[in-house]
Each structure stands twice: as structure tokens, then as C-alpha cells.
Short mmCIF file of C-alpha atoms and ligand atoms in Angstrom, two decimals:
data_model
loop_
_atom_site.label_atom_id
_atom_site.label_comp_id
_atom_site.label_asym_id
_atom_site.label_seq_id
_atom_site.Cartn_x
_atom_site.Cartn_y
_atom_site.Cartn_z
CA UNK A 17 -33.19 -24.05 -22.18
CA UNK A 18 -30.79 -21.93 -24.25
CA UNK A 19 -29.59 -18.78 -22.58
CA UNK A 20 -29.85 -15.50 -24.41
CA UNK A 21 -26.34 -14.11 -24.70
CA UNK A 22 -26.56 -10.35 -24.36
CA UNK A 23 -22.88 -9.47 -24.02
CA UNK A 24 -19.98 -10.32 -26.24
CA UNK A 25 -17.06 -11.56 -24.14
CA UNK A 26 -13.52 -10.70 -25.18
CA UNK A 27 -10.38 -12.02 -23.50
CA UNK A 28 -7.59 -9.41 -23.40
CA UNK A 29 -4.52 -11.59 -23.20
CA UNK A 30 -1.12 -10.26 -22.13
CA UNK A 31 1.52 -12.87 -23.07
CA UNK A 32 4.08 -10.57 -21.42
CA UNK A 33 2.71 -12.09 -18.20
CA UNK A 34 5.25 -14.86 -18.83
CA UNK A 35 8.17 -12.45 -18.40
CA UNK A 36 7.65 -11.82 -14.67
CA UNK A 37 9.71 -14.53 -12.96
CA UNK A 38 9.57 -15.04 -9.20
CA UNK A 39 11.74 -17.12 -6.83
CA UNK A 40 10.92 -20.83 -6.45
CA UNK A 41 8.04 -21.36 -4.05
CA UNK A 42 6.50 -17.92 -4.56
CA UNK A 43 2.72 -18.33 -4.94
CA UNK A 44 2.32 -15.69 -7.67
CA UNK A 45 4.08 -17.61 -10.45
CA UNK A 46 3.63 -17.93 -14.20
CA UNK A 47 1.75 -21.21 -13.82
CA UNK A 48 -1.24 -19.16 -12.67
CA UNK A 49 -1.37 -17.35 -15.99
CA UNK A 50 -1.01 -20.59 -17.94
CA UNK A 51 -3.77 -22.29 -15.89
CA UNK A 52 -6.23 -19.47 -16.54
CA UNK A 53 -5.24 -19.21 -20.19
CA UNK A 54 -5.78 -22.93 -20.79
CA UNK A 55 -9.15 -22.86 -19.05
CA UNK A 56 -10.33 -19.78 -20.99
CA UNK A 57 -9.19 -21.22 -24.33
CA UNK A 58 -11.65 -24.06 -23.76
CA UNK A 59 -14.57 -21.62 -23.51
CA UNK A 60 -16.66 -21.36 -26.66
CA UNK A 61 -17.61 -18.04 -28.17
CA UNK A 62 -15.00 -15.68 -26.73
CA UNK A 63 -12.99 -13.30 -28.89
CA UNK A 64 -9.28 -13.02 -28.07
CA UNK A 65 -7.17 -9.87 -28.33
CA UNK A 66 -3.47 -9.38 -27.59
CA UNK A 67 -2.88 -5.83 -26.45
CA UNK A 68 0.35 -3.86 -26.30
CA UNK A 69 2.10 -2.34 -23.31
CA UNK A 70 0.81 0.68 -21.42
CA UNK A 71 2.69 3.96 -21.62
CA UNK A 72 3.84 6.40 -18.97
CA UNK A 73 0.74 8.66 -19.34
CA UNK A 74 -1.43 5.66 -18.41
CA UNK A 75 0.55 5.01 -15.22
CA UNK A 76 0.58 8.71 -14.32
CA UNK A 77 -3.22 8.74 -14.03
CA UNK A 78 -2.84 6.84 -10.73
CA UNK A 79 0.81 6.53 -9.71
CA UNK A 80 3.35 9.16 -8.71
CA UNK A 81 6.40 9.63 -10.90
CA UNK A 82 8.54 8.47 -7.96
CA UNK A 83 6.63 5.19 -7.78
CA UNK A 84 7.00 4.51 -11.49
CA UNK A 85 10.72 5.34 -11.32
CA UNK A 86 11.21 3.07 -8.33
CA UNK A 87 9.57 0.05 -9.99
CA UNK A 88 11.26 0.55 -13.36
CA UNK A 89 14.67 1.16 -11.74
CA UNK A 90 14.39 -1.94 -9.55
CA UNK A 91 13.66 -4.05 -12.62
CA UNK A 92 16.49 -2.46 -14.59
CA UNK A 93 18.90 -3.17 -11.72
CA UNK A 94 17.91 -6.83 -11.22
CA UNK A 95 20.85 -9.06 -12.24
CA UNK A 96 20.08 -11.70 -14.86
CA UNK A 97 18.34 -14.64 -13.16
CA UNK A 98 18.00 -12.83 -9.82
CA UNK A 99 15.52 -10.59 -8.07
CA UNK A 100 15.23 -7.24 -6.37
CA UNK A 101 12.79 -7.08 -3.42
CA UNK A 102 10.43 -4.09 -3.24
CA UNK A 103 8.94 -5.58 -0.06
CA UNK A 104 9.23 -9.08 1.43
CA UNK A 105 6.49 -10.45 -0.88
CA UNK A 106 7.03 -8.29 -3.93
CA UNK A 107 10.09 -9.17 -5.98
CA UNK A 108 11.01 -8.17 -9.49
CA UNK A 109 13.31 -9.54 -12.16
CA UNK A 110 14.72 -7.64 -15.13
CA UNK A 111 11.58 -8.28 -17.20
CA UNK A 112 8.90 -7.74 -14.54
CA UNK A 113 8.21 -4.20 -15.71
CA UNK A 114 7.34 -5.50 -19.17
CA UNK A 115 4.82 -7.89 -17.62
CA UNK A 116 3.25 -5.21 -15.43
CA UNK A 117 3.06 -2.74 -18.33
CA UNK A 118 1.48 -5.47 -20.45
CA UNK A 119 -1.19 -6.07 -17.80
CA UNK A 120 -2.05 -2.37 -17.70
CA UNK A 121 -2.03 -2.18 -21.50
CA UNK A 122 -4.48 -5.07 -21.71
CA UNK A 123 -6.82 -3.44 -19.19
CA UNK A 124 -6.72 -0.09 -20.98
CA UNK A 125 -7.46 -1.86 -24.28
CA UNK A 126 -10.40 -3.63 -22.66
CA UNK A 127 -11.84 -0.30 -21.56
CA UNK A 128 -11.32 1.16 -25.06
CA UNK A 129 -13.04 -1.80 -26.71
CA UNK A 130 -16.01 -1.94 -24.37
CA UNK A 131 -16.62 1.79 -24.90
CA UNK A 132 -16.09 1.65 -28.68
CA UNK A 133 -18.40 -1.35 -29.05
CA UNK A 134 -21.05 0.35 -26.93
CA UNK A 135 -21.00 -2.47 -24.43
CA UNK A 136 -19.52 -5.89 -23.89
CA UNK A 137 -17.60 -7.89 -21.34
CA UNK A 138 -13.82 -7.78 -21.32
CA UNK A 139 -11.71 -10.15 -19.23
CA UNK A 140 -8.07 -9.18 -18.72
CA UNK A 141 -5.82 -12.25 -18.58
CA UNK A 142 -2.59 -10.92 -17.12
CA UNK A 143 -0.18 -10.95 -14.19
CA UNK A 144 1.20 -9.67 -11.86
CA UNK A 145 -1.99 -8.62 -10.04
CA UNK A 146 -2.48 -4.95 -9.17
CA UNK A 147 -5.07 -4.14 -6.51
CA UNK A 148 -2.64 -3.76 -3.58
CA UNK A 149 -0.41 -1.24 -5.40
CA UNK A 150 -0.94 2.23 -3.94
CA UNK A 151 -0.17 5.52 -5.72
CA UNK A 152 3.24 5.60 -4.04
CA UNK A 153 3.90 2.01 -3.02
CA UNK A 154 4.23 -1.39 -4.68
CA UNK A 155 3.10 -4.16 -2.32
CA UNK A 156 1.53 -7.60 -2.06
CA UNK A 157 2.83 -8.98 -5.39
CA UNK A 158 1.51 -5.82 -7.13
CA UNK A 159 3.66 -3.31 -9.06
CA UNK A 160 1.13 -1.10 -10.86
CA UNK A 161 -2.56 -0.90 -9.96
CA UNK A 162 -3.99 -2.19 -13.21
CA UNK A 163 -7.66 -1.70 -12.39
CA UNK A 164 -7.23 1.77 -10.89
CA UNK A 165 -5.39 2.89 -14.01
CA UNK A 166 -8.09 1.35 -16.21
CA UNK A 167 -10.75 3.18 -14.22
CA UNK A 168 -8.91 6.48 -14.62
CA UNK A 169 -8.56 5.79 -18.34
CA UNK A 170 -12.34 5.35 -18.58
CA UNK A 171 -12.94 8.62 -16.71
CA UNK A 172 -10.24 10.79 -18.25
CA UNK A 173 -9.86 9.50 -21.82
CA UNK A 174 -13.44 8.43 -22.48
CA UNK A 175 -15.00 11.10 -20.29
CA UNK A 176 -17.30 8.73 -18.44
CA UNK A 177 -19.03 10.41 -15.53
CA UNK A 178 -18.55 7.56 -13.06
CA UNK A 179 -17.22 4.02 -12.70
CA UNK A 180 -17.62 1.28 -10.12
CA UNK A 181 -14.88 -1.13 -9.09
CA UNK A 182 -16.03 -4.34 -7.42
CA UNK A 183 -13.24 -6.33 -5.74
CA UNK A 184 -14.07 -10.02 -5.17
CA UNK A 185 -10.50 -11.09 -4.33
CA UNK A 186 -10.26 -12.55 -0.80
CA UNK A 187 -7.87 -9.72 0.11
CA UNK A 188 -8.87 -6.09 0.52
CA UNK A 189 -7.98 -3.93 -2.48
CA UNK A 190 -6.24 -1.24 -0.45
CA UNK A 191 -4.54 0.34 -3.46
CA UNK A 192 -7.77 0.65 -5.38
CA UNK A 193 -9.51 2.12 -2.37
CA UNK A 194 -6.93 4.93 -2.48
CA UNK A 195 -8.37 5.92 -5.85
CA UNK A 196 -11.94 6.15 -4.50
CA UNK A 197 -10.70 8.12 -1.51
CA UNK A 198 -9.41 10.86 -3.78
CA UNK A 199 -11.94 10.72 -6.64
CA UNK A 200 -15.68 10.87 -6.04
CA UNK A 201 -16.41 9.58 -9.54
CA UNK A 202 -15.30 6.13 -8.38
CA UNK A 203 -17.47 3.77 -6.34
CA UNK A 204 -15.44 0.95 -4.76
CA UNK A 205 -16.80 -2.15 -3.04
CA UNK A 206 -14.77 -5.03 -1.64
CA UNK A 207 -15.67 -8.34 -0.02
CA UNK A 208 -12.64 -9.64 1.81
CA UNK A 209 -11.50 -11.86 4.63
CA UNK A 210 -10.59 -10.10 7.88
CA UNK A 211 -8.26 -10.37 9.58
CA UNK A 212 -6.00 -11.04 6.62
CA UNK A 213 -3.37 -9.21 4.58
CA UNK A 214 -3.17 -6.23 4.10
CA UNK A 215 -5.22 -5.45 7.22
CA UNK A 216 -7.22 -2.57 5.75
CA UNK A 217 -10.86 -2.51 4.63
CA UNK A 218 -12.85 -1.98 7.81
CA UNK A 219 -16.54 -1.14 7.55
CA UNK A 220 -15.77 2.31 8.91
CA UNK A 221 -13.68 3.14 5.83
CA UNK A 222 -16.38 4.73 3.69
CA UNK A 223 -14.44 7.02 1.37
CA UNK A 224 -15.82 10.36 0.27
CA UNK A 225 -19.30 10.41 1.70
CA UNK A 226 -19.96 6.73 1.10
CA UNK A 227 -18.28 5.89 -2.23
CA UNK A 228 -16.38 3.04 -0.51
CA UNK A 229 -18.24 -0.06 0.71
CA UNK A 230 -16.15 -2.56 2.63
CA UNK A 231 -17.62 -5.95 3.49
CA UNK A 232 -15.08 -7.70 5.73
CA UNK A 233 -15.97 -11.23 6.85
CA UNK A 234 -14.14 -13.75 9.04
CA UNK A 235 -12.35 -16.93 8.03
CA UNK A 236 -14.65 -19.81 7.07
CA UNK A 237 -17.23 -17.93 4.99
CA UNK A 238 -19.21 -20.26 2.70
CA UNK A 239 -20.40 -19.57 -0.81
CA UNK A 240 -23.98 -19.03 0.34
CA UNK A 241 -22.90 -16.57 3.05
CA UNK A 242 -20.78 -14.73 0.51
CA UNK A 243 -23.65 -14.55 -1.99
CA UNK A 244 -25.99 -13.25 0.71
CA UNK A 245 -23.60 -10.42 1.61
CA UNK A 246 -23.16 -9.55 -2.06
CA UNK A 247 -26.92 -9.52 -2.62
CA UNK A 248 -27.85 -7.48 0.41
CA UNK A 249 -25.05 -4.89 0.29
CA UNK A 250 -23.14 -4.73 -2.98
CA UNK A 251 -26.00 -5.08 -5.45
CA UNK A 252 -28.20 -2.33 -3.92
CA UNK A 253 -25.20 -0.01 -3.68
CA UNK A 254 -24.26 -0.64 -7.30
CA UNK A 255 -27.81 0.05 -8.44
CA UNK A 256 -27.77 3.33 -6.53
CA UNK A 257 -24.40 4.29 -7.99
CA UNK A 258 -25.53 3.68 -11.59
CA UNK A 259 -21.91 3.77 -12.88
CA UNK A 260 -21.15 4.29 -16.55
CA UNK A 261 -18.90 1.22 -16.42
CA UNK A 262 -18.34 -1.63 -13.96
CA UNK A 263 -14.81 -2.91 -13.41
CA UNK A 264 -14.16 -6.07 -11.43
CA UNK A 265 -11.01 -7.03 -9.53
CA UNK A 266 -11.47 -10.70 -10.31
CA UNK A 267 -9.35 -12.55 -7.79
CA UNK A 268 -10.24 -16.17 -7.18
CA UNK A 269 -8.41 -16.80 -3.91
CA UNK A 270 -11.69 -17.03 -1.95
CA UNK A 271 -12.02 -20.52 -3.46
CA UNK A 272 -12.17 -23.41 -0.97
CA UNK A 273 -9.00 -24.98 -2.41
CA UNK A 274 -6.93 -21.80 -2.24
CA UNK A 275 -3.88 -22.08 0.04
CA UNK A 276 -3.81 -18.35 0.86
CA UNK A 277 -7.46 -17.50 1.53
CA UNK A 278 -9.61 -19.11 4.21
CA UNK A 279 -13.02 -19.05 2.56
CA UNK A 280 -15.13 -21.77 0.94
CA UNK A 281 -16.26 -20.50 -2.45
CA UNK A 282 -16.63 -22.84 -5.43
CA UNK A 283 -16.47 -22.14 -9.14
CA UNK A 284 -20.28 -21.96 -9.34
CA UNK A 285 -20.17 -19.01 -6.93
CA UNK A 286 -17.97 -17.18 -9.44
CA UNK A 287 -20.41 -17.98 -12.25
CA UNK A 288 -23.20 -16.62 -10.06
CA UNK A 289 -21.45 -13.35 -9.31
CA UNK A 290 -20.54 -12.89 -12.98
CA UNK A 291 -24.22 -13.18 -13.92
CA UNK A 292 -25.17 -10.70 -11.20
CA UNK A 293 -22.58 -8.17 -12.34
CA UNK A 294 -23.42 -8.60 -16.01
CA UNK A 295 -27.10 -8.10 -15.25
CA UNK A 296 -26.43 -4.87 -13.38
CA UNK A 297 -24.07 -3.70 -16.12
CA UNK A 298 -26.78 -4.35 -18.69
CA UNK A 299 -29.48 -2.53 -16.72
CA UNK A 300 -27.48 0.37 -15.26
CA UNK A 301 -24.10 0.69 -17.04
CA UNK A 302 -24.77 0.38 -20.78
CA UNK A 303 -23.52 -3.22 -20.67
CA UNK A 304 -19.96 -2.07 -20.01
CA UNK A 305 -18.10 -4.61 -17.86
CA UNK A 306 -14.32 -5.05 -17.59
CA UNK A 307 -12.83 -7.70 -15.30
CA UNK A 308 -9.15 -7.92 -14.39
CA UNK A 309 -7.47 -11.04 -13.03
CA UNK A 310 -6.09 -10.49 -9.53
CA UNK A 311 -5.21 -13.34 -7.09
CA UNK A 312 -5.90 -17.08 -6.94
CA UNK A 313 -3.13 -19.47 -5.94
CA UNK A 314 -4.39 -23.02 -6.44
CA UNK A 315 -3.92 -23.39 -10.17
CA UNK A 316 -6.64 -26.00 -10.89
CA UNK A 317 -9.21 -24.09 -8.82
CA UNK A 318 -8.05 -20.81 -10.33
CA UNK A 319 -8.52 -22.10 -13.88
CA UNK A 320 -11.96 -23.53 -13.15
CA UNK A 321 -13.10 -20.41 -11.32
CA UNK A 322 -11.90 -17.99 -13.97
CA UNK A 323 -13.54 -20.05 -16.71
CA UNK A 324 -16.80 -20.23 -14.74
CA UNK A 325 -16.69 -16.47 -14.25
CA UNK A 326 -15.78 -15.53 -17.83
CA UNK A 327 -18.14 -18.12 -19.26
CA UNK A 328 -21.07 -16.68 -17.32
CA UNK A 329 -20.47 -13.04 -18.30
CA UNK A 330 -22.58 -13.32 -21.42
CA UNK A 331 -25.42 -15.14 -19.68
CA UNK A 332 -27.03 -12.36 -17.70
ZN1 ZN B 527 -5.82 -11.97 -3.11
#
């Protein structure tokens, strides 16, 4: 039976993702971007947009000036072909800032487009990821918190009353939670493996009177267990929040083949959650849905999962 497509899906591609080089053996490498890009190019019916770099006012909506200076200075100081370490996992080369600014620029453009078009699904194809970056601290492969900045852009530039950020990466989005903890217009929910890096995201962390919902689960979670938790906790909370836009930290490292995460999701679980989120966006958020690529470290599984997710966005 043909499915009624209710949302146009646009891929916001940041080719500057290729500029962020990492040392050999680092899991967050440019092959991830290429794997997702190839898989998304095979999807029928998506529009593609190449967005420009974000500017300093965008970054300042979430990060301190000291943080921005630290990241940009580290990149500027990296010798040609070498790296500067911001923490043991988070290394930058001379062109990493261009990649990170490109990721933020693509996310901001996705928000602009989804608002201007009065609805639609945007998928931000970019690296490095962002959800671990705190206002004052780069960490966990993340330099700037792309999704937090995009959320602030929606609130401050487009004057939306509220946004929700749903984090489906296997790791807790500690940096993004910082945003919800200081801004009651943001609802943040995360399903993540615990214990696992970065060690935050306990159920007792509930933000400002309940605008944070953490769903930690142990190693070994299956797709059906994950769906059940999403259905019983995240969906009701999202419906109560009735955000003006839904943003998704779309990490795919909960996949069974992922070498970093310890869960058992498959690509059809990502298609399922995309349909759930698109349906809620349609019914409660004026069909405004922006997803940002976060983690996912087995390139074949990452490509399949991202394509399943993006392909299902218009099928709610
Ligand atoms: Zn992750």
C-alpha cells in the first residue's frame, strides 16, 4: 500500500565535514560522513541543500566566549598534519573549526527552512558531532554543541515558544542537557546506555521542574526493549510538552554492530523511531522536525541506520 508522505525531507549537507582530520584509529573519522552521505544519496525524494558556516552570534547563543576562543585557538595552533588535544578523545587539526562551524551552519539552516516552509523534516549531515559539548567545555569528539545552538536559534531568532530535543544516541547528551537546565523553554529527553561515557544522565536529573527526562538502560538492551521505553516514557512526555519544533540528536551508535555502544538496535528500529517522531511533530509541532547526525561508529551500520531513519521521516 502506498504511504502518504506528509513531510518533505531535506538533507542539509556540510561538505566541510571532510576538513576535520583525526589521528589514525580514531573512531570519529571522515569515513562516517562519507558512509552516511552515500546511503542518503540513494534515498529517493529528498531535497539536498549545502549550507554555509555558522557565525559567532550563533555560537554565542550557547557557548561562552572563552570556549569559542579556546576551540578556535587550538585549531589555529595545530601544526600542518598534526593535532592539538582538547581532551584525550577530542583532537583538532588546523581545519577542524571549519568543519564544526559548517555543522552548526547546516543545523541553523535546517531550522530556518523548516520554519519558513511551515513544516518539513530536515536531516543535518555533518561532523564532528556536538551533543557532549558543554557551554564551557569541548569533550567526547564534540567541539560546538550543534543541536543546542540550533535550538537556541529556533527560540531566539524565530521566536518559537518552546522546543524539544530528543537524543537517541547511545551516549547521554550531557552538553545538551546543560541547555535545558538553564532554559525552561527546552524539553530534553535522552535514552542512553548506563554505565557508559560520559557518566551523566541519571533518572534523578530532571532539569527545571521536569523539563529533562533521562532514560538510562544497561548494556544489552534490544530493539524491542528500546521501543517500549520510548513508547511508555518519551512519547507521552513529548505530547505533554507540545513543543513548537522537535529536534533530534540522531546518533546511531546503539546499533548492534556498533563497536562503541553495547545495545542491539537494528536499522528498522531507527525507521520506527523516525515515524514516531514525525507523527508527533505533525500532530503537536506544526510538522517541524530537525535531526542532527551525532555518533555511530560502524560505517556500514551507520549508513543503513541513517538512511532508514531519514527515509522514514516522510512516512508518518
Ligand atoms: Zn554516541
